[in-house]
mmCIF file of C-alpha atoms and ligand atoms in Angstrom:
data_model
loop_
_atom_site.group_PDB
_atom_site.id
_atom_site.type_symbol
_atom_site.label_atom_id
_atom_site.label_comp_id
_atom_site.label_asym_id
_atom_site.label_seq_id
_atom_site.Cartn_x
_atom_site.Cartn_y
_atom_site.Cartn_z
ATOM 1 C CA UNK K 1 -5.553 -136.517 61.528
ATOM 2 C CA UNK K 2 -4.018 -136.901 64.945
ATOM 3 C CA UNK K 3 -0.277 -137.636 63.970
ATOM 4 C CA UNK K 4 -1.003 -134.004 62.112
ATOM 5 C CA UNK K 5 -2.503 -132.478 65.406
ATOM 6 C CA UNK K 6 0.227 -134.437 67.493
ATOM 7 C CA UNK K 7 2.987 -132.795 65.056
ATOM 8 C CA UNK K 8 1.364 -129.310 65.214
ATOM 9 C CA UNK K 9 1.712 -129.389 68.410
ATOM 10 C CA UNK K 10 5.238 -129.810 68.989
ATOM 11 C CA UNK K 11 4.937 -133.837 70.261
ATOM 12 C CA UNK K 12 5.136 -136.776 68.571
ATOM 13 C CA UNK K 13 4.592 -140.202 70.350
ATOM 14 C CA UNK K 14 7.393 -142.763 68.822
ATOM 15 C CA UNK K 15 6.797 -145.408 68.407
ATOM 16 C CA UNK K 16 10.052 -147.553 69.276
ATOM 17 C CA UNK K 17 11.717 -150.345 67.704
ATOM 18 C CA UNK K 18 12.014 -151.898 70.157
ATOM 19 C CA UNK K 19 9.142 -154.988 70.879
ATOM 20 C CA UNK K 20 7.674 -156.085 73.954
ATOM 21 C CA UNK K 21 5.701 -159.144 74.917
ATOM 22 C CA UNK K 22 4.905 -162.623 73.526
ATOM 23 C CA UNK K 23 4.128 -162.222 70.813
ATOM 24 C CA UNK K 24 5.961 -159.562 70.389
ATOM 25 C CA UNK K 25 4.289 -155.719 70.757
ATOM 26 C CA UNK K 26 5.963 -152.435 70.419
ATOM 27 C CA UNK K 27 6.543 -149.857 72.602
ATOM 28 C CA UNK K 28 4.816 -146.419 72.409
ATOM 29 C CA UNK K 29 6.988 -143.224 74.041
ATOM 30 C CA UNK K 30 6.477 -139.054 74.384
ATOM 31 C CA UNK K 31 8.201 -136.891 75.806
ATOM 32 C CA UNK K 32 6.523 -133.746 76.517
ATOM 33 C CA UNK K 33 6.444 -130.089 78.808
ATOM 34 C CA UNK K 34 4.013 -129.799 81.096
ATOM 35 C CA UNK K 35 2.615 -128.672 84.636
ATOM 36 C CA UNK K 36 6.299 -127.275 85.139
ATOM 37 C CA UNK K 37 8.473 -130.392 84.318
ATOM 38 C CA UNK K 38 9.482 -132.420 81.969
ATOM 39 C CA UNK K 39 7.560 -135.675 81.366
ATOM 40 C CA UNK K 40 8.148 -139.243 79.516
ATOM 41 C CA UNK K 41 6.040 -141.810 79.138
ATOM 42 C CA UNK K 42 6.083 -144.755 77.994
ATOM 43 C CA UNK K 43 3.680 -147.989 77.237
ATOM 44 C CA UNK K 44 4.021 -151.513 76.162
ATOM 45 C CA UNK K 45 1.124 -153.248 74.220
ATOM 46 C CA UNK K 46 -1.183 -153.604 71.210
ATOM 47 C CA UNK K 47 -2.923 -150.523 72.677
ATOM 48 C CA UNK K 48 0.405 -148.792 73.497
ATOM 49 C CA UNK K 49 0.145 -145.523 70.697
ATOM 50 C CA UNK K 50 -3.805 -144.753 71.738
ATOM 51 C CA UNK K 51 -3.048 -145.221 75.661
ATOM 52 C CA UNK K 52 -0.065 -142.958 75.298
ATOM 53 C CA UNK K 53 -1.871 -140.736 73.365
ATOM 54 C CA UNK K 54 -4.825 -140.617 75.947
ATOM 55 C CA UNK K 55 -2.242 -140.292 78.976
ATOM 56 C CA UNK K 56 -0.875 -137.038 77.529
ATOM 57 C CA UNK K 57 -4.098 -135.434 76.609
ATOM 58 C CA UNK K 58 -4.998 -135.994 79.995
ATOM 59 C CA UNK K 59 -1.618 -134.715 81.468
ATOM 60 C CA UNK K 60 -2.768 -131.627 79.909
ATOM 61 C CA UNK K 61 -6.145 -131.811 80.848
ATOM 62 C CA UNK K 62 -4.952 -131.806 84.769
ATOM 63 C CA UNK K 63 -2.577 -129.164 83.905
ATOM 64 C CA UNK K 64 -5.122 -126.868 83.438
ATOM 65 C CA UNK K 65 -7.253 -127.643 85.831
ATOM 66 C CA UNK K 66 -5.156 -127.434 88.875
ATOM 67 C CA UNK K 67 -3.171 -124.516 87.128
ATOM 68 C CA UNK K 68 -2.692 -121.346 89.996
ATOM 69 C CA UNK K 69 -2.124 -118.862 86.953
ATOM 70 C CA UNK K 70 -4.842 -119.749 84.357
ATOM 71 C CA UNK K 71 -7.930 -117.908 85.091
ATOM 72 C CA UNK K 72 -10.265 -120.661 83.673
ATOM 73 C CA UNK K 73 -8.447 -123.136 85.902
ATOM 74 C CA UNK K 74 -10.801 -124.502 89.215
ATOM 75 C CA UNK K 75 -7.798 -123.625 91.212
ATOM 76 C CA UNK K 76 -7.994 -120.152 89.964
ATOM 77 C CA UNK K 77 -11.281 -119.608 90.279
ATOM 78 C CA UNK K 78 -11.690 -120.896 93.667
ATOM 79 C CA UNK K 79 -8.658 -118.582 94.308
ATOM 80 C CA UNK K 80 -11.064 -115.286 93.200
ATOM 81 C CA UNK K 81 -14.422 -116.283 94.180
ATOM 82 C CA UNK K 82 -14.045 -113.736 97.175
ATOM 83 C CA UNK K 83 -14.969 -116.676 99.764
ATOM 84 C CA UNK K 84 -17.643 -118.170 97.820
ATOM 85 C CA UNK K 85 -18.291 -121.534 97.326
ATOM 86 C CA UNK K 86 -16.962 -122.704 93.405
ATOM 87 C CA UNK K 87 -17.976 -125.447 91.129
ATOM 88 C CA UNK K 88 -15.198 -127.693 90.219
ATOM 89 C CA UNK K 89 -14.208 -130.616 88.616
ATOM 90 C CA UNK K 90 -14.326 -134.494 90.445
ATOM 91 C CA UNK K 91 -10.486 -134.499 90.220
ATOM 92 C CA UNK K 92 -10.393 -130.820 92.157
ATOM 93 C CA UNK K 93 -12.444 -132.195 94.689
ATOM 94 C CA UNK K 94 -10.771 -135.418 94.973
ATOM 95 C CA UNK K 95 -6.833 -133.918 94.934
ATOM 96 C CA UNK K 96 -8.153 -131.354 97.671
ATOM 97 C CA UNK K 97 -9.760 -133.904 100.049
ATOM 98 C CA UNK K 98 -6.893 -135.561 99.933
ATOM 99 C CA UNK K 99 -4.086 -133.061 100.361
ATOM 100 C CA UNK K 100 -6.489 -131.946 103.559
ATOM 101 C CA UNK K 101 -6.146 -135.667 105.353
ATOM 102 C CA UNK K 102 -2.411 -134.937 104.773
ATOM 103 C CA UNK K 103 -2.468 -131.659 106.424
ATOM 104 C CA UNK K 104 -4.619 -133.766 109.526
ATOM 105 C CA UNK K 105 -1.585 -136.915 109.072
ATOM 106 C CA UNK K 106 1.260 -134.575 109.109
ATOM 107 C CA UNK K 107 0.185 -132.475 112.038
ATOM 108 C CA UNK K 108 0.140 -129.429 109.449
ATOM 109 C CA UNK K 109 3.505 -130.023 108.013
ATOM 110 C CA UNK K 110 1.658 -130.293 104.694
ATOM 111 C CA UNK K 111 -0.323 -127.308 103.609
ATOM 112 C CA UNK K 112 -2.214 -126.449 100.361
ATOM 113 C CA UNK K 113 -2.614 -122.656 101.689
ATOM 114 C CA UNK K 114 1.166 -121.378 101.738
ATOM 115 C CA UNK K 115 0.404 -120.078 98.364
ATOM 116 C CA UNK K 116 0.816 -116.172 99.724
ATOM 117 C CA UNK K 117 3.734 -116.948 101.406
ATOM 118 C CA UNK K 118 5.551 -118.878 98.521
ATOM 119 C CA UNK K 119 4.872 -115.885 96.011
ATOM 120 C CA UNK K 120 6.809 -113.774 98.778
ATOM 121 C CA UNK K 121 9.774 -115.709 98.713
ATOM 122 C CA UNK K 122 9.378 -115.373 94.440
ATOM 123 C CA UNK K 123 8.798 -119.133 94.088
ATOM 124 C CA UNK K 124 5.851 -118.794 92.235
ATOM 125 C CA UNK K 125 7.807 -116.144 89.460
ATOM 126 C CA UNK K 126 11.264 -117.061 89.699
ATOM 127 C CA UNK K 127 11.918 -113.815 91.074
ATOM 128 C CA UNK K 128 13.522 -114.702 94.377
ATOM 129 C CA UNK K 129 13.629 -112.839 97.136
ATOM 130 C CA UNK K 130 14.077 -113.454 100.810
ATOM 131 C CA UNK K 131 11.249 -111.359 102.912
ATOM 132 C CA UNK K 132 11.017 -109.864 105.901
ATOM 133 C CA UNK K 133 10.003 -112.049 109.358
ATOM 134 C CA UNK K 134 6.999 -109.652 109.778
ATOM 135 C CA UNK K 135 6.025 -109.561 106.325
ATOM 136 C CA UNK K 136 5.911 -113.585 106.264
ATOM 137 C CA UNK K 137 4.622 -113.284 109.904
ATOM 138 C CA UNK K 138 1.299 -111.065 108.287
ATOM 139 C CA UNK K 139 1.181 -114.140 105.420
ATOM 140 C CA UNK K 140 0.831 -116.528 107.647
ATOM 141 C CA UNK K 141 -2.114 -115.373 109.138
ATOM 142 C CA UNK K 142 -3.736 -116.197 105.590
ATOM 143 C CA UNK K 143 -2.683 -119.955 105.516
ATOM 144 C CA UNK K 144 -4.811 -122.058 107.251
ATOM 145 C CA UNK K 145 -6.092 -125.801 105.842
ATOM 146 C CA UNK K 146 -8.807 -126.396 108.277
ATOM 147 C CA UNK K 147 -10.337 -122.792 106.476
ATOM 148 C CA UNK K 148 -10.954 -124.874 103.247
ATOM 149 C CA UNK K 149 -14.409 -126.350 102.635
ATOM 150 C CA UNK K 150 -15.374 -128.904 100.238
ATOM 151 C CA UNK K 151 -18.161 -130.543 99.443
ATOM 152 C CA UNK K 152 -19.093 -133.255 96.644
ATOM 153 C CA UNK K 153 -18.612 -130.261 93.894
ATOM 154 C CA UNK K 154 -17.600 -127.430 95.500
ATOM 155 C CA UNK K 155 -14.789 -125.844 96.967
ATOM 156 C CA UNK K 156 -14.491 -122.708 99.323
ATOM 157 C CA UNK K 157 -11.552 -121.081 100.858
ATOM 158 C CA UNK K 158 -12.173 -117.770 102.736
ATOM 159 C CA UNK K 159 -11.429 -114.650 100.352
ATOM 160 C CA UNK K 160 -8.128 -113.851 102.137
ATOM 161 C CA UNK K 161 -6.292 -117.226 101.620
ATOM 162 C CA UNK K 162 -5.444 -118.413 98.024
ATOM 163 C CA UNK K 163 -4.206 -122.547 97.434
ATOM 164 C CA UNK K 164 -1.820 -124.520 95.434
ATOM 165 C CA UNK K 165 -1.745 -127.890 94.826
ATOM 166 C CA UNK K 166 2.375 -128.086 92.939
ATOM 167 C CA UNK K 167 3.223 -130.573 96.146
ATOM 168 C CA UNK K 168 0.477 -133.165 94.995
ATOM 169 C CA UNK K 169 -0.594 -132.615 91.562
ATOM 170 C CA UNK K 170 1.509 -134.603 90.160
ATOM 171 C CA UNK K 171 1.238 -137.865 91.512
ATOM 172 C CA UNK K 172 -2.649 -137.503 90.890
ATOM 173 C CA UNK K 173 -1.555 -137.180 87.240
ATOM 174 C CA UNK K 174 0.698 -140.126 87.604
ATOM 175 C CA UNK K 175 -2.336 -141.951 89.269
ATOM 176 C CA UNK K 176 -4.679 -140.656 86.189
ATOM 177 C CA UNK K 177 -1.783 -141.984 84.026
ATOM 178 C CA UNK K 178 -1.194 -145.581 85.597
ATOM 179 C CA UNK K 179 -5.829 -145.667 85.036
ATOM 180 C CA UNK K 180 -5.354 -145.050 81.523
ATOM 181 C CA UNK K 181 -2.513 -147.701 80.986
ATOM 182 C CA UNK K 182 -5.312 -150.144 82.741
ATOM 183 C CA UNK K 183 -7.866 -149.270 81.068
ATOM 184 C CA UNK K 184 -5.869 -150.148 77.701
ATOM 185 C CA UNK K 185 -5.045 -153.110 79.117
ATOM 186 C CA UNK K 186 -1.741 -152.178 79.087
ATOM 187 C CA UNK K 187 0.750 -154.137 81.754
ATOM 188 C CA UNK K 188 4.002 -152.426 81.417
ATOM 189 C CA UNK K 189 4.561 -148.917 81.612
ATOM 190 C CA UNK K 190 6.057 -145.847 83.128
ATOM 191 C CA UNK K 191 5.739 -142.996 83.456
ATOM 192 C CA UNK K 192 8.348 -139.959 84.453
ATOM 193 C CA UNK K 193 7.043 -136.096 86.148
ATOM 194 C CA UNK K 194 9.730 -134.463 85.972
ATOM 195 C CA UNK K 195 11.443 -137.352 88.715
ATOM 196 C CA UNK K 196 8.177 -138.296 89.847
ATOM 197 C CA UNK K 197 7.790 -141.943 88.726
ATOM 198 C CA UNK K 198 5.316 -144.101 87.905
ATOM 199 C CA UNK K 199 5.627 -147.700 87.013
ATOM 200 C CA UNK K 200 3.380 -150.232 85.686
ATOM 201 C CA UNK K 201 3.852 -153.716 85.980
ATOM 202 C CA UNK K 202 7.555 -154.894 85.056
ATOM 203 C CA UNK K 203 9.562 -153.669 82.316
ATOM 204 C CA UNK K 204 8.560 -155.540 79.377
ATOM 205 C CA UNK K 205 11.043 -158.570 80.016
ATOM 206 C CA UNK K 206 9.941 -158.919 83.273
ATOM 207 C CA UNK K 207 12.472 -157.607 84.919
ATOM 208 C CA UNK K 208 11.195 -155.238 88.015
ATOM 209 C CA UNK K 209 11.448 -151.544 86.908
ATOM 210 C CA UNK K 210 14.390 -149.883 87.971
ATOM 211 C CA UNK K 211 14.570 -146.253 89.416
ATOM 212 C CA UNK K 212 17.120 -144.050 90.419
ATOM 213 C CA UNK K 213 17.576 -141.664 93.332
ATOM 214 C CA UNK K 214 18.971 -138.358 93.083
ATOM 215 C CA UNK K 215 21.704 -137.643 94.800
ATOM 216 C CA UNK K 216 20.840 -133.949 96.366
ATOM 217 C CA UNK K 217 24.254 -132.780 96.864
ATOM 218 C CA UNK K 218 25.376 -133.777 93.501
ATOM 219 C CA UNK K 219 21.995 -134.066 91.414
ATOM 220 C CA UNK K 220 23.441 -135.642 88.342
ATOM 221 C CA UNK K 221 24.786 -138.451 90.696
ATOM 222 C CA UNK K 222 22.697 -141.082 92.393
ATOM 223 C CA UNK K 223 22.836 -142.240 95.483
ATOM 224 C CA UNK K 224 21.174 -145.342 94.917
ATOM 225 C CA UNK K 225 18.431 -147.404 92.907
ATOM 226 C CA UNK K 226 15.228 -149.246 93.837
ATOM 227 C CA UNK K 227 13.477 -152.103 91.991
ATOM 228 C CA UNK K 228 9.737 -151.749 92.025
ATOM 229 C CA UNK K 229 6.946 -153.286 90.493
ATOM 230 C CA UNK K 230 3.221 -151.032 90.430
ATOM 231 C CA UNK K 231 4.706 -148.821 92.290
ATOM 232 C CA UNK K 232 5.258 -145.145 92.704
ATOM 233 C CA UNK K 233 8.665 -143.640 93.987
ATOM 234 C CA UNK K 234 8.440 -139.660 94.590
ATOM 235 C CA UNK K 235 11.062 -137.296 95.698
ATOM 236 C CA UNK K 236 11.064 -134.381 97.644
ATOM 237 C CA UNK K 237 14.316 -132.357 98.058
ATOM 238 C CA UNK K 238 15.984 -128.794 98.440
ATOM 239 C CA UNK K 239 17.957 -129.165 95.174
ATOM 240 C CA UNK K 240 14.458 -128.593 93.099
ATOM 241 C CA UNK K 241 13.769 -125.492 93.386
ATOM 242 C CA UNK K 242 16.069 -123.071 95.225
ATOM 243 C CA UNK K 243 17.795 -119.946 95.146
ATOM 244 C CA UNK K 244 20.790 -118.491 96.739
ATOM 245 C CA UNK K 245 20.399 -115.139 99.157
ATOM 246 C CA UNK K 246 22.774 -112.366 99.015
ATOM 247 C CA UNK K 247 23.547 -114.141 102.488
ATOM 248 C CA UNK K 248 25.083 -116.765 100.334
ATOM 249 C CA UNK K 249 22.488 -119.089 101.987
ATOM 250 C CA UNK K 250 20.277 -121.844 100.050
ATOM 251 C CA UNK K 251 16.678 -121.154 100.130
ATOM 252 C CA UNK K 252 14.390 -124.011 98.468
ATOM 253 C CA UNK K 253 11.015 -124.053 97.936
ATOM 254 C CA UNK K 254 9.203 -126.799 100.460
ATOM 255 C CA UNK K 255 8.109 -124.534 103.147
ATOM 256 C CA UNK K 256 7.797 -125.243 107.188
ATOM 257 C CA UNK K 257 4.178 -123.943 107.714
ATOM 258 C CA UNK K 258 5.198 -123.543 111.436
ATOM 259 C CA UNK K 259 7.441 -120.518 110.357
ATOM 260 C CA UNK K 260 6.914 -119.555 106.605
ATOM 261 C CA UNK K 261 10.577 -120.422 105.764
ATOM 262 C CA UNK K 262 12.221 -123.112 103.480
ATOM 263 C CA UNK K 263 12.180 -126.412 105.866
ATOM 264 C CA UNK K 264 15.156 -126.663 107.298
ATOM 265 C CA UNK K 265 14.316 -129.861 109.668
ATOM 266 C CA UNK K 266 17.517 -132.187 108.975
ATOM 267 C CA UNK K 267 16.792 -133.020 105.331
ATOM 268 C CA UNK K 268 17.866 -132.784 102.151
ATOM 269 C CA UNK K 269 15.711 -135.198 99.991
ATOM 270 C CA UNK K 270 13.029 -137.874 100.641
ATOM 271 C CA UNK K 271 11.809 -140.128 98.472
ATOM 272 C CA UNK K 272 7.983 -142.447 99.350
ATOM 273 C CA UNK K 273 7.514 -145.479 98.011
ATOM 274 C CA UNK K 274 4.397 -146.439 97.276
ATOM 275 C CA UNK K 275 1.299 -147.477 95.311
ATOM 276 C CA UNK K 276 -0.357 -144.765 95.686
ATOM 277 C CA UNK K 277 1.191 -141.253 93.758
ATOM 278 C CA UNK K 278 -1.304 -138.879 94.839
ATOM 279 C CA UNK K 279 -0.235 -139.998 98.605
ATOM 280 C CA UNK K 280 3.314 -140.437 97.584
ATOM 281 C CA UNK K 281 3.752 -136.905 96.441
ATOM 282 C CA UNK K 282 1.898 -135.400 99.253
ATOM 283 C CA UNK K 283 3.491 -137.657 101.794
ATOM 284 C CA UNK K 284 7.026 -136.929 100.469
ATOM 285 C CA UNK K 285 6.258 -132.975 100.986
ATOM 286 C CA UNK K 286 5.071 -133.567 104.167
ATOM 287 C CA UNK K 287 7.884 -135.532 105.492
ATOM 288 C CA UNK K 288 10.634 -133.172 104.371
ATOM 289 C CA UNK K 289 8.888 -130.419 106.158
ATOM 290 C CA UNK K 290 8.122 -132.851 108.904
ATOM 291 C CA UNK K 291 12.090 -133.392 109.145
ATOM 292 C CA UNK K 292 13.895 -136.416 110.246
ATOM 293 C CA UNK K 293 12.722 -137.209 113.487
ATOM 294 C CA UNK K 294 8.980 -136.582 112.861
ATOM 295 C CA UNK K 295 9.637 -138.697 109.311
ATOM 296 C CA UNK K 296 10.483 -141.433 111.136
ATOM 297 C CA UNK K 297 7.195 -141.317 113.214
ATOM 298 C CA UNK K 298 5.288 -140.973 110.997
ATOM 299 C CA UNK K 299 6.230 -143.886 108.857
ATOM 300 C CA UNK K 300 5.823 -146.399 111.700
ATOM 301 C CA UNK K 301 2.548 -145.016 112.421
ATOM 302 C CA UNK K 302 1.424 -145.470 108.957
ATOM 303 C CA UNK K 303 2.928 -148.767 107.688
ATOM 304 C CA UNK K 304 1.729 -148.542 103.998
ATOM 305 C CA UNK K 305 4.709 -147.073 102.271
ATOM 306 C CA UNK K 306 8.556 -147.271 102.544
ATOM 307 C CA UNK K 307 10.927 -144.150 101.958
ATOM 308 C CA UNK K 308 14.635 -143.713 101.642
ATOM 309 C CA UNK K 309 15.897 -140.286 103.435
ATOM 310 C CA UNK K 310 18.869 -138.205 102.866
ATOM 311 C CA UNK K 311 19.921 -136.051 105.765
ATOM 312 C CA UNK K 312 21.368 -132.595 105.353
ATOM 313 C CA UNK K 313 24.633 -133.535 106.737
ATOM 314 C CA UNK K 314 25.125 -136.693 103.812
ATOM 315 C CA UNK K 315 23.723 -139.419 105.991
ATOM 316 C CA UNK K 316 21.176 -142.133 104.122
ATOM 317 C CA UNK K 317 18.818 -143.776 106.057
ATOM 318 C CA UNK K 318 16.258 -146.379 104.596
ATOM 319 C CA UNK K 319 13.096 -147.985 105.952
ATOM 320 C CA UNK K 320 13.401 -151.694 106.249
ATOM 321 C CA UNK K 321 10.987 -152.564 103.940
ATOM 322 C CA UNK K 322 12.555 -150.962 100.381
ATOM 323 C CA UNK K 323 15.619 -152.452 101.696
ATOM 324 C CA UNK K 324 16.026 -155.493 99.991
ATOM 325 C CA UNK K 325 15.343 -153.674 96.565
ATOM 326 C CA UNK K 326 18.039 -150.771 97.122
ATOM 327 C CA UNK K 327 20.969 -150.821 95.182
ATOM 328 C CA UNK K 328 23.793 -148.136 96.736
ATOM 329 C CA UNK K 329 25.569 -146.398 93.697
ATOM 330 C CA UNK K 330 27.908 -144.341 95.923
ATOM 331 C CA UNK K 331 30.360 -144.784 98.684
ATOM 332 C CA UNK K 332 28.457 -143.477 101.038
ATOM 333 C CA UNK K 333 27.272 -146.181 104.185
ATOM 334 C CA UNK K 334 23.466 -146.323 104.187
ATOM 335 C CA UNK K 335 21.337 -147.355 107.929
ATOM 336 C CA UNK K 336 18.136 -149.322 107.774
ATOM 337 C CA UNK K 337 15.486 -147.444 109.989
ATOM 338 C CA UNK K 338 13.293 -150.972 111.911
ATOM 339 C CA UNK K 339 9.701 -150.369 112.022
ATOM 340 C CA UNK K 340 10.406 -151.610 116.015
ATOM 341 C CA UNK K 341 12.558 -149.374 117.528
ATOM 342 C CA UNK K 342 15.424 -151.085 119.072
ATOM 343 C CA UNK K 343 16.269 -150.939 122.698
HETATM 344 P P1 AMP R 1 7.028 -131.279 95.890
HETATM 345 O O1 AMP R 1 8.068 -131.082 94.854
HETATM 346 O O2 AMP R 1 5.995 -132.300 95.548
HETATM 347 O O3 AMP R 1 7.610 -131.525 97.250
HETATM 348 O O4 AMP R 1 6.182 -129.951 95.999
HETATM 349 C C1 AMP R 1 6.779 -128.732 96.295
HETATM 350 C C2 AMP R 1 5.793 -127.613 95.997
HETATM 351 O O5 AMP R 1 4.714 -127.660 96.941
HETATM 352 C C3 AMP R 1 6.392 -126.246 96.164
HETATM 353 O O6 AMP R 1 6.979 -125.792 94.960
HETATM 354 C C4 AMP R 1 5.178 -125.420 96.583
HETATM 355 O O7 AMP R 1 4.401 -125.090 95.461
HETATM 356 C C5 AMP R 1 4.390 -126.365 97.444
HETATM 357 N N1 AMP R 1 4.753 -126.387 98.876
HETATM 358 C C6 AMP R 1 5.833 -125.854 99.506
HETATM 359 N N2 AMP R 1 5.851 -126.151 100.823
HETATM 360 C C7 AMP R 1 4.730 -126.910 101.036
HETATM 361 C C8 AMP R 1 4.176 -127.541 102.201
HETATM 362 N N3 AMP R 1 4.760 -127.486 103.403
HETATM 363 N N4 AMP R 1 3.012 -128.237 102.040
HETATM 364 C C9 AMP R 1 2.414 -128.331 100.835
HETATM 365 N N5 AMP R 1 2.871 -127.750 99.716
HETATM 366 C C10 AMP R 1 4.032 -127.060 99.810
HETATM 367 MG MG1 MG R 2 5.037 -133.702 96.729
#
């Protein structure tokens, strides 16, 4: 019955011929659309097929819920309940709490409410335009976290302000994901959002998962790879989503809240790593539209995850800590940012 509903659907999960473990298991694998991006998974165990299985239904199940265009989604209807207060699920409540202590941490760099403003530049669509200064100056006025109330089951934002949660969804689904694979006692897996990663454990000979980093001027290059173990590793960068103005400029779709405008604060990509992906993802928004300086700040402040940056004019820069698990794949010389600043 399920392979048939699997099939019908468009998905199968594979199981690979490859094994895993001692004694040996195999390994389970899909590779599916959803919430925008491609996504692969895959599990090693004697539970692999149901906990991939599981994973995916609940990929979808997030999907919809934090979808801004489906009108049963909680994110659409607390987008039309004209200021009212709207029952939603845990997860909306949980994903929204969170993205707000990043909009606190980030000094407002991060910002759930730049929904109006990103359908004016067409990033919503796809069709891309760049707006006037006083029509994103009006938008603004409409974008405003500390606006957003939540309570245990409820969410309000004020009738003239709409939300999207596209810079943190994802690592909660990765989070959801990594549950899942626990739950099935499962102790190897990944899991891929569209360059979001997840990983699980080790790969299944032990060996610490490997993960590359795209290079943003060149994005079927890498610049580099890291080993991790339980970790996430999240990227942020203009090459994502962009479009180019009849200006010739590039115009990409992280946003500085300060001025409604694609961040353009000395960065090209960063990438958190982490154990938490809900806080990766958000964190990885925030510190691109934090830029450089502020990046750095903020991540000796913090101390609880690493990231490797990419400046806008080529330079690298890593945090100390990811250090000894970076592997450079291109010519380009890398510096190690110290969580002391030296005199
Ligand atoms: P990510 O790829 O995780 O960095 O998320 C980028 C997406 O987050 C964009 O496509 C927008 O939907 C949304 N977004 C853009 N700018 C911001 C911002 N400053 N804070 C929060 N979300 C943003
Ligand atoms: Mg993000």
């Amino acid at each position: 019955m399920r392979k048939a509903a699997i099939i019908m659907s468009g998905i199968c999960l594979i199981p690979l011929l490859i094994a895993c473990g001692n004694p040996p298991e195999a390994v389970t694998a899909a590779d599916f659309f959803a919430m925008d991006t491609y996504i692969s998974l895959k599990a090693c165990g004697r539970d692999a097929e149901a906990a991939v299985s599981e994973a995916r239904d609940h990929i979808y199940t997030l999907e919809h819920t934090f979808s801004v265009t489906d009108e049963t989604s909680d994110v659409w209807q607390i987008n039309h309940a004209g200021g009212q207060p709207v029952n939603v699920s845990g997860d909306t409540v949980s994903v929204i709490r969170t993205a707000l202590a990043m909009n606190r941490e980030s000094g407002g760099a991060f910002s759930i409410s730049l929904y109006p403003v990103l359908r004016a530049w067409g990033f919503t669509t796809g069709s891309y335009r760049i707006p006037q200064d006083s029509e994103i100056r009006d938008l603004l006025r409409h974008t405003d976290d500390t606006r957003i109330a939540v309570s245990d089951s409820t969410v309000a934002v004020p009738a003239d302000m709409q939300l999207d949660l596209g810079a943190i969804a994802k690592g909660y689904a990765g989070d959801a994901v990594m549950e899942i694979m626990k739950r099935h006692r499962i102790d190897s897996a990944i899991v891929n959002l569209g360059g979001n990663v997840q990983a699980l454990g080790s790969r299944p000979d032990g060996t610490a998962w490997t993960v590359g980093i795209t290079d943003p001027f060149a994005p079927d290059s890498l610049i580099g790879t890291v080993a991790v173990r339980d970790k996430a590793v999240i990227t942020s960068g203009h090459y994502e989503r962009y479009f180019i103005g009849e200006d010739g400029r590039r115009y990409w779709h992280i946003l500085d809240p300060a001025d409604g405008r694609p961040a353009d604060n000395g960065l090209a990509s960063v990438t958190v790593i982490g154990v938490s992906g809900t806080r990766c993802d958000a964190l990885s928004t925030a510190l691109f539209a934090e830029g450089t300086q502020r990046a750095v700040e903020h991540w000796r402040e913090s101390g609880n995850f690493e990231m490797i940056l990419v400046t806008s004019d080529g330079g690298i820069l890593l945090t100390e800590g990811i250090a000894d698990d970076y592997t450079a794949k291109s010519d380009i010389p890398y510096g190690v940012v110290k969580r002391h600043e030296e005199q």
